[in-house]
Amino acid sequence: NLTNLKELNLRGNYLSITNVYMPIGNLKVLDVSCNGKNQPILVFQHSISNFTLACQSNHQLQINNQNFKESITTLIIKDLNYVPRIFLTEENDSRLVNELSELANIRILKVSIRSFSFFNKEFYNLKKLEILKIIINDYQEDKNYDYNLLERFIKGANEHLNIKTLKYFQMPRSNIPKALLKLRTVEVFHIHNCIIASEFEIIPKMIHLQYLSFSLCFFDINVESIILNIKTLKNIKFKNNIVPDDMDQRNIKIKLLKTTEI
């Protein structure tokens, strides 16, 4: 009796079609990460609703059941060890986005990518997307080209989406992309493993930002005045960062909290 099953792990499944016959209406997490050449097609014989689907990043997502597609509210495109070779590439990311654009009820998306080309026009069909986590392995020969792709994505997201929470993790550590700081709808912004330099001065363009966190970041400048100039900001968190001698992280937080109390 698996009617109360909360998590189902089908990793390592090499079959081209996976039939799931058991009633699993209470399922919350389905992990279909696999090491085969093709992501399995999933066929569910019973209804299922509001759950998380996890799949491995270098396989195309294939789902042939419309009710199943509508039930997915969280999609995690996994990269188990952040190994460069299994990040999404230009060869397979467009196919994957075309598939995920049919998952109309996705609220949460976590994805590992090599290029911002992942966010093509099909991505804007995710009208209910609220939380986006980007892990980018940024070994780009032409960074200017990739930054142009990011500019295009941010413009489209501002016009078509309503992303409330943005989590950005960059590998290796390098400057946070300036365009990312123009995503106007974001209220919660987590920045991980980035270099914070002069481009950070435009963050007040995030006109709804209420919470900001930095972890494992390198601060090339003192950002106190920039942060205190974000009128909507209510709280901030610093963890394991490298900062200039004249930048007091604790003092910035205290000043911000005092400002919000007024």
PDB file of C-alpha atoms in Angstrom:
ATOM      1  CA  ASN A   1       0.000   0.000   0.000  1.00  0.00           C
ATOM      2  CA  LEU A   2       1.803   3.114  -1.247  1.00  0.00           C
ATOM      3  CA  THR A   3      -1.073   5.564  -1.145  1.00  0.00           C
ATOM      4  CA  ASN A   4       0.747   7.660   1.481  1.00  0.00           C
ATOM      5  CA  LEU A   5       4.104   7.635  -0.331  1.00  0.00           C
ATOM      6  CA  LYS A   6       5.717  11.090  -0.193  1.00  0.00           C
ATOM      7  CA  GLU A   7       8.897  10.568  -2.243  1.00  0.00           C
ATOM      8  CA  LEU A   8       9.639   8.211  -5.135  1.00  0.00           C
ATOM      9  CA  ASN A   9      13.166   7.749  -6.485  1.00  0.00           C
ATOM     10  CA  LEU A  10      13.472   6.230  -9.967  1.00  0.00           C
ATOM     11  CA  ARG A  11      17.108   7.169 -10.529  1.00  0.00           C
ATOM     12  CA  GLY A  12      19.206   4.822 -12.608  1.00  0.00           C
ATOM     13  CA  ASN A  13      16.233   3.808 -14.736  1.00  0.00           C
ATOM     14  CA  TYR A  14      17.496   2.980 -18.244  1.00  0.00           C
ATOM     15  CA  LEU A  15      14.114   2.163 -19.768  1.00  0.00           C
ATOM     16  CA  SER A  16      12.744   4.452 -22.458  1.00  0.00           C
ATOM     17  CA  ILE A  17       9.252   4.319 -20.943  1.00  0.00           C
ATOM     18  CA  THR A  18       8.453   4.239 -17.239  1.00  0.00           C
ATOM     19  CA  ASN A  19       4.935   3.082 -16.333  1.00  0.00           C
ATOM     20  CA  VAL A  20       3.842   3.876 -12.785  1.00  0.00           C
ATOM     21  CA  TYR A  21       0.707   1.860 -11.992  1.00  0.00           C
ATOM     22  CA  MET A  22       0.423   2.349  -8.231  1.00  0.00           C
ATOM     23  CA  PRO A  23      -1.849   5.012  -6.712  1.00  0.00           C
ATOM     24  CA  ILE A  24       0.455   7.760  -5.441  1.00  0.00           C
ATOM     25  CA  GLY A  25      -1.907  10.672  -5.036  1.00  0.00           C
ATOM     26  CA  ASN A  26      -0.003  11.996  -2.012  1.00  0.00           C
ATOM     27  CA  LEU A  27       3.404  12.017  -3.720  1.00  0.00           C
ATOM     28  CA  LYS A  28       5.390  15.208  -3.115  1.00  0.00           C
ATOM     29  CA  VAL A  29       8.783  14.434  -4.719  1.00  0.00           C
ATOM     30  CA  LEU A  30       9.528  12.327  -7.807  1.00  0.00           C
ATOM     31  CA  ASP A  31      13.212  11.893  -8.702  1.00  0.00           C
ATOM     32  CA  VAL A  32      13.793  10.495 -12.196  1.00  0.00           C
ATOM     33  CA  SER A  33      17.458  11.418 -12.537  1.00  0.00           C
ATOM     34  CA  CYS A  34      19.138   8.751 -14.632  1.00  0.00           C
ATOM     35  CA  ASN A  35      22.447   7.911 -16.258  1.00  0.00           C
ATOM     36  CA  GLY A  36      21.001   6.564 -19.477  1.00  0.00           C
ATOM     37  CA  LYS A  37      21.148   8.331 -22.823  1.00  0.00           C
ATOM     38  CA  ASN A  38      17.513   9.391 -22.719  1.00  0.00           C
ATOM     39  CA  GLN A  39      15.291  10.714 -19.992  1.00  0.00           C
ATOM     40  CA  PRO A  40      12.456   8.196 -19.531  1.00  0.00           C
ATOM     41  CA  ILE A  41       8.940   8.992 -20.695  1.00  0.00           C
ATOM     42  CA  LEU A  42       6.670   8.945 -17.659  1.00  0.00           C
ATOM     43  CA  VAL A  43       3.222   7.336 -17.818  1.00  0.00           C
ATOM     44  CA  PHE A  44       1.058   7.587 -14.688  1.00  0.00           C
ATOM     45  CA  GLN A  45      -2.077   5.482 -14.400  1.00  0.00           C
ATOM     46  CA  HIS A  46      -3.463   7.371 -11.386  1.00  0.00           C
ATOM     47  CA  SER A  47      -4.002  11.038 -10.658  1.00  0.00           C
ATOM     48  CA  ILE A  48      -1.349  13.053  -8.870  1.00  0.00           C
ATOM     49  CA  SER A  49      -1.210  16.712  -7.884  1.00  0.00           C
ATOM     50  CA  ASN A  50       1.079  19.487  -6.626  1.00  0.00           C
ATOM     51  CA  PHE A  51       4.449  17.770  -6.482  1.00  0.00           C
ATOM     52  CA  THR A  52       8.142  18.219  -7.266  1.00  0.00           C
ATOM     53  CA  LEU A  53       9.804  16.584 -10.283  1.00  0.00           C
ATOM     54  CA  ALA A  54      13.597  16.205 -10.235  1.00  0.00           C
ATOM     55  CA  CYS A  55      15.462  15.204 -13.397  1.00  0.00           C
ATOM     56  CA  GLN A  56      19.104  15.169 -14.415  1.00  0.00           C
ATOM     57  CA  SER A  57      20.354  18.191 -16.281  1.00  0.00           C
ATOM     58  CA  ASN A  58      21.681  16.624 -19.464  1.00  0.00           C
ATOM     59  CA  HIS A  59      18.540  14.767 -20.495  1.00  0.00           C
ATOM     60  CA  GLN A  60      15.486  15.924 -22.359  1.00  0.00           C
ATOM     61  CA  LEU A  61      12.327  15.991 -20.288  1.00  0.00           C
ATOM     62  CA  GLN A  62       9.528  13.943 -21.875  1.00  0.00           C
ATOM     63  CA  ILE A  63       6.061  13.696 -20.370  1.00  0.00           C
ATOM     64  CA  ASN A  64       3.109  12.382 -22.361  1.00  0.00           C
ATOM     65  CA  ASN A  65       0.305  12.889 -19.842  1.00  0.00           C
ATOM     66  CA  GLN A  66      -1.343  16.319 -19.775  1.00  0.00           C
ATOM     67  CA  ASN A  67      -2.813  15.879 -16.279  1.00  0.00           C
ATOM     68  CA  PHE A  68       0.636  14.934 -15.027  1.00  0.00           C
ATOM     69  CA  LYS A  69       2.154  18.034 -16.620  1.00  0.00           C
ATOM     70  CA  GLU A  70      -0.423  20.268 -14.980  1.00  0.00           C
ATOM     71  CA  SER A  71       0.302  18.734 -11.572  1.00  0.00           C
ATOM     72  CA  ILE A  72       3.995  19.671 -11.465  1.00  0.00           C
ATOM     73  CA  THR A  73       4.505  22.773  -9.337  1.00  0.00           C
ATOM     74  CA  THR A  74       8.259  22.431  -8.731  1.00  0.00           C
ATOM     75  CA  LEU A  75      10.905  21.307 -11.242  1.00  0.00           C
ATOM     76  CA  ILE A  76      14.497  20.607 -10.186  1.00  0.00           C
ATOM     77  CA  ILE A  77      16.871  20.004 -13.077  1.00  0.00           C
ATOM     78  CA  LYS A  78      19.602  18.350 -11.065  1.00  0.00           C
ATOM     79  CA  ASP A  79      23.336  18.525 -11.294  1.00  0.00           C
ATOM     80  CA  LEU A  80      24.471  16.244  -8.511  1.00  0.00           C
ATOM     81  CA  ASN A  81      28.088  17.374  -8.098  1.00  0.00           C
ATOM     82  CA  TYR A  82      28.277  20.518 -10.246  1.00  0.00           C
ATOM     83  CA  VAL A  83      30.401  18.557 -12.723  1.00  0.00           C
ATOM     84  CA  PRO A  84      30.934  20.749 -15.822  1.00  0.00           C
ATOM     85  CA  ARG A  85      30.219  18.008 -18.346  1.00  0.00           C
ATOM     86  CA  ILE A  86      26.647  17.467 -17.139  1.00  0.00           C
ATOM     87  CA  PHE A  87      25.539  21.075 -17.174  1.00  0.00           C
ATOM     88  CA  LEU A  88      23.027  22.000 -19.836  1.00  0.00           C
ATOM     89  CA  THR A  89      24.618  22.966 -23.131  1.00  0.00           C
ATOM     90  CA  GLU A  90      23.347  24.768 -26.208  1.00  0.00           C
ATOM     91  CA  GLU A  91      22.728  21.372 -27.826  1.00  0.00           C
ATOM     92  CA  ASN A  92      20.061  20.275 -25.371  1.00  0.00           C
ATOM     93  CA  ASP A  93      18.815  23.296 -23.447  1.00  0.00           C
ATOM     94  CA  SER A  94      16.405  24.528 -26.137  1.00  0.00           C
ATOM     95  CA  ARG A  95      14.725  21.118 -26.362  1.00  0.00           C
ATOM     96  CA  LEU A  96      14.338  21.001 -22.611  1.00  0.00           C
ATOM     97  CA  VAL A  97      12.858  24.499 -22.405  1.00  0.00           C
ATOM     98  CA  ASN A  98      10.362  23.620 -25.122  1.00  0.00           C
ATOM     99  CA  GLU A  99       9.226  20.734 -22.931  1.00  0.00           C
ATOM    100  CA  LEU A 100       9.120  22.630 -19.659  1.00  0.00           C
ATOM    101  CA  SER A 101       7.130  25.462 -21.263  1.00  0.00           C
ATOM    102  CA  GLU A 102       4.200  23.021 -21.257  1.00  0.00           C
ATOM    103  CA  LEU A 103       4.376  22.714 -17.464  1.00  0.00           C
ATOM    104  CA  ALA A 104       2.053  25.644 -16.957  1.00  0.00           C
ATOM    105  CA  ASN A 105       1.687  25.356 -13.172  1.00  0.00           C
ATOM    106  CA  ILE A 106       5.368  25.408 -12.225  1.00  0.00           C
ATOM    107  CA  ARG A 107       5.954  27.784  -9.312  1.00  0.00           C
ATOM    108  CA  ILE A 108       9.549  26.785  -8.497  1.00  0.00           C
ATOM    109  CA  LEU A 109      12.360  26.052 -10.955  1.00  0.00           C
ATOM    110  CA  LYS A 110      15.940  25.131 -10.067  1.00  0.00           C
ATOM    111  CA  VAL A 111      18.300  24.735 -12.999  1.00  0.00           C
ATOM    112  CA  SER A 112      22.026  24.282 -13.720  1.00  0.00           C
ATOM    113  CA  ILE A 113      23.107  25.942 -16.967  1.00  0.00           C
ATOM    114  CA  ARG A 114      26.213  26.913 -18.936  1.00  0.00           C
ATOM    115  CA  SER A 115      24.658  29.771 -20.877  1.00  0.00           C
ATOM    116  CA  PHE A 116      21.731  32.137 -20.575  1.00  0.00           C
ATOM    117  CA  SER A 117      20.551  30.811 -23.947  1.00  0.00           C
ATOM    118  CA  PHE A 118      18.511  28.430 -21.775  1.00  0.00           C
ATOM    119  CA  PHE A 119      15.982  31.211 -21.298  1.00  0.00           C
ATOM    120  CA  ASN A 120      14.496  31.335 -24.786  1.00  0.00           C
ATOM    121  CA  LYS A 121      11.077  32.700 -25.700  1.00  0.00           C
ATOM    122  CA  GLU A 122       9.319  29.467 -24.646  1.00  0.00           C
ATOM    123  CA  PHE A 123      10.409  30.144 -21.075  1.00  0.00           C
ATOM    124  CA  TYR A 124       7.950  33.025 -20.804  1.00  0.00           C
ATOM    125  CA  ASN A 125       5.021  30.586 -20.866  1.00  0.00           C
ATOM    126  CA  LEU A 126       5.747  29.813 -17.194  1.00  0.00           C
ATOM    127  CA  LYS A 127       3.277  32.446 -16.037  1.00  0.00           C
ATOM    128  CA  LYS A 128       3.016  31.059 -12.486  1.00  0.00           C
ATOM    129  CA  LEU A 129       6.778  30.925 -11.864  1.00  0.00           C
ATOM    130  CA  GLU A 130       7.610  32.626  -8.554  1.00  0.00           C
ATOM    131  CA  ILE A 131      10.946  31.140  -7.438  1.00  0.00           C
ATOM    132  CA  LEU A 132      13.921  30.769  -9.795  1.00  0.00           C
ATOM    133  CA  LYS A 133      17.271  29.306  -8.749  1.00  0.00           C
ATOM    134  CA  ILE A 134      20.076  29.583 -11.303  1.00  0.00           C
ATOM    135  CA  ILE A 135      23.365  27.718 -10.930  1.00  0.00           C
ATOM    136  CA  ILE A 136      25.628  28.794 -13.770  1.00  0.00           C
ATOM    137  CA  ASN A 137      28.942  27.233 -14.708  1.00  0.00           C
ATOM    138  CA  ASP A 138      30.278  30.296 -16.456  1.00  0.00           C
ATOM    139  CA  TYR A 139      33.236  29.147 -18.563  1.00  0.00           C
ATOM    140  CA  GLN A 140      32.285  31.212 -21.600  1.00  0.00           C
ATOM    141  CA  GLU A 141      34.674  32.105 -24.399  1.00  0.00           C
ATOM    142  CA  ASP A 142      32.381  34.940 -25.466  1.00  0.00           C
ATOM    143  CA  LYS A 143      31.036  36.456 -22.263  1.00  0.00           C
ATOM    144  CA  ASN A 144      29.684  39.529 -24.054  1.00  0.00           C
ATOM    145  CA  TYR A 145      27.429  37.301 -26.155  1.00  0.00           C
ATOM    146  CA  ASP A 146      26.144  35.523 -23.065  1.00  0.00           C
ATOM    147  CA  TYR A 147      25.519  38.798 -21.233  1.00  0.00           C
ATOM    148  CA  ASN A 148      23.464  39.939 -24.235  1.00  0.00           C
ATOM    149  CA  LEU A 149      21.379  36.783 -23.853  1.00  0.00           C
ATOM    150  CA  LEU A 150      20.876  37.630 -20.182  1.00  0.00           C
ATOM    151  CA  GLU A 151      19.786  41.172 -21.082  1.00  0.00           C
ATOM    152  CA  ARG A 152      17.209  39.668 -23.427  1.00  0.00           C
ATOM    153  CA  PHE A 153      15.973  37.295 -20.719  1.00  0.00           C
ATOM    154  CA  ILE A 154      15.625  40.047 -18.101  1.00  0.00           C
ATOM    155  CA  LYS A 155      13.694  42.237 -20.525  1.00  0.00           C
ATOM    156  CA  GLY A 156      11.327  39.372 -21.335  1.00  0.00           C
ATOM    157  CA  ALA A 157      10.942  38.374 -17.683  1.00  0.00           C
ATOM    158  CA  ASN A 158      10.034  41.931 -16.706  1.00  0.00           C
ATOM    159  CA  GLU A 159       7.364  41.969 -19.412  1.00  0.00           C
ATOM    160  CA  HIS A 160       5.883  38.481 -19.042  1.00  0.00           C
ATOM    161  CA  LEU A 161       6.764  36.912 -15.656  1.00  0.00           C
ATOM    162  CA  ASN A 162       6.383  37.705 -11.969  1.00  0.00           C
ATOM    163  CA  ILE A 163       9.458  36.141 -10.342  1.00  0.00           C
ATOM    164  CA  LYS A 164       9.414  36.928  -6.612  1.00  0.00           C
ATOM    165  CA  THR A 165      12.489  35.027  -5.395  1.00  0.00           C
ATOM    166  CA  LEU A 166      15.784  34.809  -7.278  1.00  0.00           C
ATOM    167  CA  LYS A 167      18.710  32.634  -6.163  1.00  0.00           C
ATOM    168  CA  TYR A 168      21.909  33.027  -8.168  1.00  0.00           C
ATOM    169  CA  PHE A 169      24.990  30.806  -7.750  1.00  0.00           C
ATOM    170  CA  GLN A 170      27.975  31.435 -10.037  1.00  0.00           C
ATOM    171  CA  MET A 171      30.884  29.078 -10.780  1.00  0.00           C
ATOM    172  CA  PRO A 172      33.699  29.979 -10.810  1.00  0.00           C
ATOM    173  CA  ARG A 173      33.432  33.131  -8.712  1.00  0.00           C
ATOM    174  CA  SER A 174      33.180  36.178 -10.971  1.00  0.00           C
ATOM    175  CA  ASN A 175      31.355  39.490 -11.215  1.00  0.00           C
ATOM    176  CA  ILE A 176      27.627  39.355 -10.777  1.00  0.00           C
ATOM    177  CA  PRO A 177      26.054  40.137 -14.167  1.00  0.00           C
ATOM    178  CA  LYS A 178      24.797  43.713 -14.262  1.00  0.00           C
ATOM    179  CA  ALA A 179      21.641  42.801 -16.167  1.00  0.00           C
ATOM    180  CA  LEU A 180      20.529  40.479 -13.386  1.00  0.00           C
ATOM    181  CA  LEU A 181      20.129  43.509 -11.125  1.00  0.00           C
ATOM    182  CA  LYS A 182      17.398  44.874 -13.398  1.00  0.00           C
ATOM    183  CA  LEU A 183      14.810  42.169 -12.643  1.00  0.00           C
ATOM    184  CA  ARG A 184      12.130  44.454 -11.245  1.00  0.00           C
ATOM    185  CA  THR A 185       9.686  41.936  -9.758  1.00  0.00           C
ATOM    186  CA  VAL A 186      12.128  40.294  -7.320  1.00  0.00           C
ATOM    187  CA  GLU A 187      11.391  40.670  -3.600  1.00  0.00           C
ATOM    188  CA  VAL A 188      13.933  38.145  -2.262  1.00  0.00           C
ATOM    189  CA  PHE A 189      17.429  37.916  -3.774  1.00  0.00           C
ATOM    190  CA  HIS A 190      20.096  35.383  -2.728  1.00  0.00           C
ATOM    191  CA  ILE A 191      23.578  35.948  -4.199  1.00  0.00           C
ATOM    192  CA  HIS A 192      26.130  33.142  -3.839  1.00  0.00           C
ATOM    193  CA  ASN A 193      29.820  32.997  -4.845  1.00  0.00           C
ATOM    194  CA  CYS A 194      29.925  36.254  -6.815  1.00  0.00           C
ATOM    195  CA  ILE A 195      32.283  39.222  -7.006  1.00  0.00           C
ATOM    196  CA  ILE A 196      30.485  42.381  -5.948  1.00  0.00           C
ATOM    197  CA  ALA A 197      31.973  45.388  -7.734  1.00  0.00           C
ATOM    198  CA  SER A 198      30.912  48.698  -9.285  1.00  0.00           C
ATOM    199  CA  GLU A 199      28.094  47.181 -11.371  1.00  0.00           C
ATOM    200  CA  PHE A 200      26.248  46.521  -8.102  1.00  0.00           C
ATOM    201  CA  GLU A 201      25.434  50.240  -7.929  1.00  0.00           C
ATOM    202  CA  ILE A 202      22.335  49.706 -10.091  1.00  0.00           C
ATOM    203  CA  ILE A 203      20.618  47.312  -7.655  1.00  0.00           C
ATOM    204  CA  PRO A 204      18.068  50.014  -6.662  1.00  0.00           C
ATOM    205  CA  LYS A 205      16.491  49.174 -10.047  1.00  0.00           C
ATOM    206  CA  MET A 206      15.067  46.117  -8.237  1.00  0.00           C
ATOM    207  CA  ILE A 207      12.209  48.313  -7.087  1.00  0.00           C
ATOM    208  CA  HIS A 208      10.402  45.647  -5.031  1.00  0.00           C
ATOM    209  CA  LEU A 209      13.443  44.153  -3.261  1.00  0.00           C
ATOM    210  CA  GLN A 210      12.770  43.434   0.439  1.00  0.00           C
ATOM    211  CA  TYR A 211      15.359  40.812   1.428  1.00  0.00           C
ATOM    212  CA  LEU A 212      18.954  40.462   0.248  1.00  0.00           C
ATOM    213  CA  SER A 213      21.560  37.854   1.177  1.00  0.00           C
ATOM    214  CA  PHE A 214      25.211  37.312   0.270  1.00  0.00           C
ATOM    215  CA  SER A 215      27.155  34.097   0.866  1.00  0.00           C
ATOM    216  CA  LEU A 216      30.725  33.242  -0.176  1.00  0.00           C
ATOM    217  CA  CYS A 217      30.967  36.523  -2.070  1.00  0.00           C
ATOM    218  CA  PHE A 218      34.012  38.714  -2.617  1.00  0.00           C
ATOM    219  CA  PHE A 219      33.317  42.419  -2.182  1.00  0.00           C
ATOM    220  CA  ASP A 220      35.578  44.590  -4.285  1.00  0.00           C
ATOM    221  CA  ILE A 221      33.878  47.721  -2.945  1.00  0.00           C
ATOM    222  CA  ASN A 222      32.164  48.882   0.228  1.00  0.00           C
ATOM    223  CA  VAL A 223      28.445  48.553  -0.573  1.00  0.00           C
ATOM    224  CA  GLU A 224      27.058  50.202   2.565  1.00  0.00           C
ATOM    225  CA  SER A 225      25.746  53.349   0.890  1.00  0.00           C
ATOM    226  CA  ILE A 226      24.350  51.357  -2.047  1.00  0.00           C
ATOM    227  CA  ILE A 227      22.437  48.986   0.213  1.00  0.00           C
ATOM    228  CA  LEU A 228      21.081  51.740   2.436  1.00  0.00           C
ATOM    229  CA  ASN A 229      19.850  53.471  -0.720  1.00  0.00           C
ATOM    230  CA  ILE A 230      17.507  50.581  -1.577  1.00  0.00           C
ATOM    231  CA  LYS A 231      14.275  52.145  -0.332  1.00  0.00           C
ATOM    232  CA  THR A 232      12.227  48.944  -0.189  1.00  0.00           C
ATOM    233  CA  LEU A 233      14.854  46.762   1.548  1.00  0.00           C
ATOM    234  CA  LYS A 234      13.788  45.455   4.973  1.00  0.00           C
ATOM    235  CA  ASN A 235      16.466  42.904   5.872  1.00  0.00           C
ATOM    236  CA  ILE A 236      19.887  41.663   4.798  1.00  0.00           C
ATOM    237  CA  LYS A 237      22.137  38.701   5.557  1.00  0.00           C
ATOM    238  CA  PHE A 238      25.898  38.265   5.156  1.00  0.00           C
ATOM    239  CA  LYS A 239      27.600  34.863   5.471  1.00  0.00           C
ATOM    240  CA  ASN A 240      31.230  33.832   4.860  1.00  0.00           C
ATOM    241  CA  ASN A 241      32.115  36.754   2.608  1.00  0.00           C
ATOM    242  CA  ILE A 242      35.424  38.522   1.943  1.00  0.00           C
ATOM    243  CA  VAL A 243      35.031  42.276   2.368  1.00  0.00           C
ATOM    244  CA  PRO A 244      37.206  45.442   2.306  1.00  0.00           C
ATOM    245  CA  ASP A 245      38.677  46.635   5.600  1.00  0.00           C
ATOM    246  CA  ASP A 246      36.318  49.601   5.705  1.00  0.00           C
ATOM    247  CA  MET A 247      33.158  47.524   5.253  1.00  0.00           C
ATOM    248  CA  ASP A 248      31.409  46.371   8.434  1.00  0.00           C
ATOM    249  CA  GLN A 249      28.742  43.827   7.517  1.00  0.00           C
ATOM    250  CA  ARG A 250      27.167  43.798  10.969  1.00  0.00           C
ATOM    251  CA  ASN A 251      26.974  47.573  11.057  1.00  0.00           C
ATOM    252  CA  ILE A 252      25.262  47.663   7.656  1.00  0.00           C
ATOM    253  CA  LYS A 253      22.590  45.289   8.912  1.00  0.00           C
ATOM    254  CA  ILE A 254      22.063  47.342  12.097  1.00  0.00           C
ATOM    255  CA  LYS A 255      21.746  50.587  10.141  1.00  0.00           C
ATOM    256  CA  LEU A 256      19.300  49.007   7.717  1.00  0.00           C
ATOM    257  CA  LEU A 257      17.082  47.631  10.486  1.00  0.00           C
ATOM    258  CA  LYS A 258      17.072  51.008  12.236  1.00  0.00           C
ATOM    259  CA  THR A 259      16.046  52.660   8.987  1.00  0.00           C
ATOM    260  CA  THR A 260      13.140  50.254   8.492  1.00  0.00           C
ATOM    261  CA  GLU A 261      11.883  50.958  12.023  1.00  0.00           C
ATOM    262  CA  ILE A 262      11.461  54.655  11.323  1.00  0.00           C
TER     263      ILE A 262
END
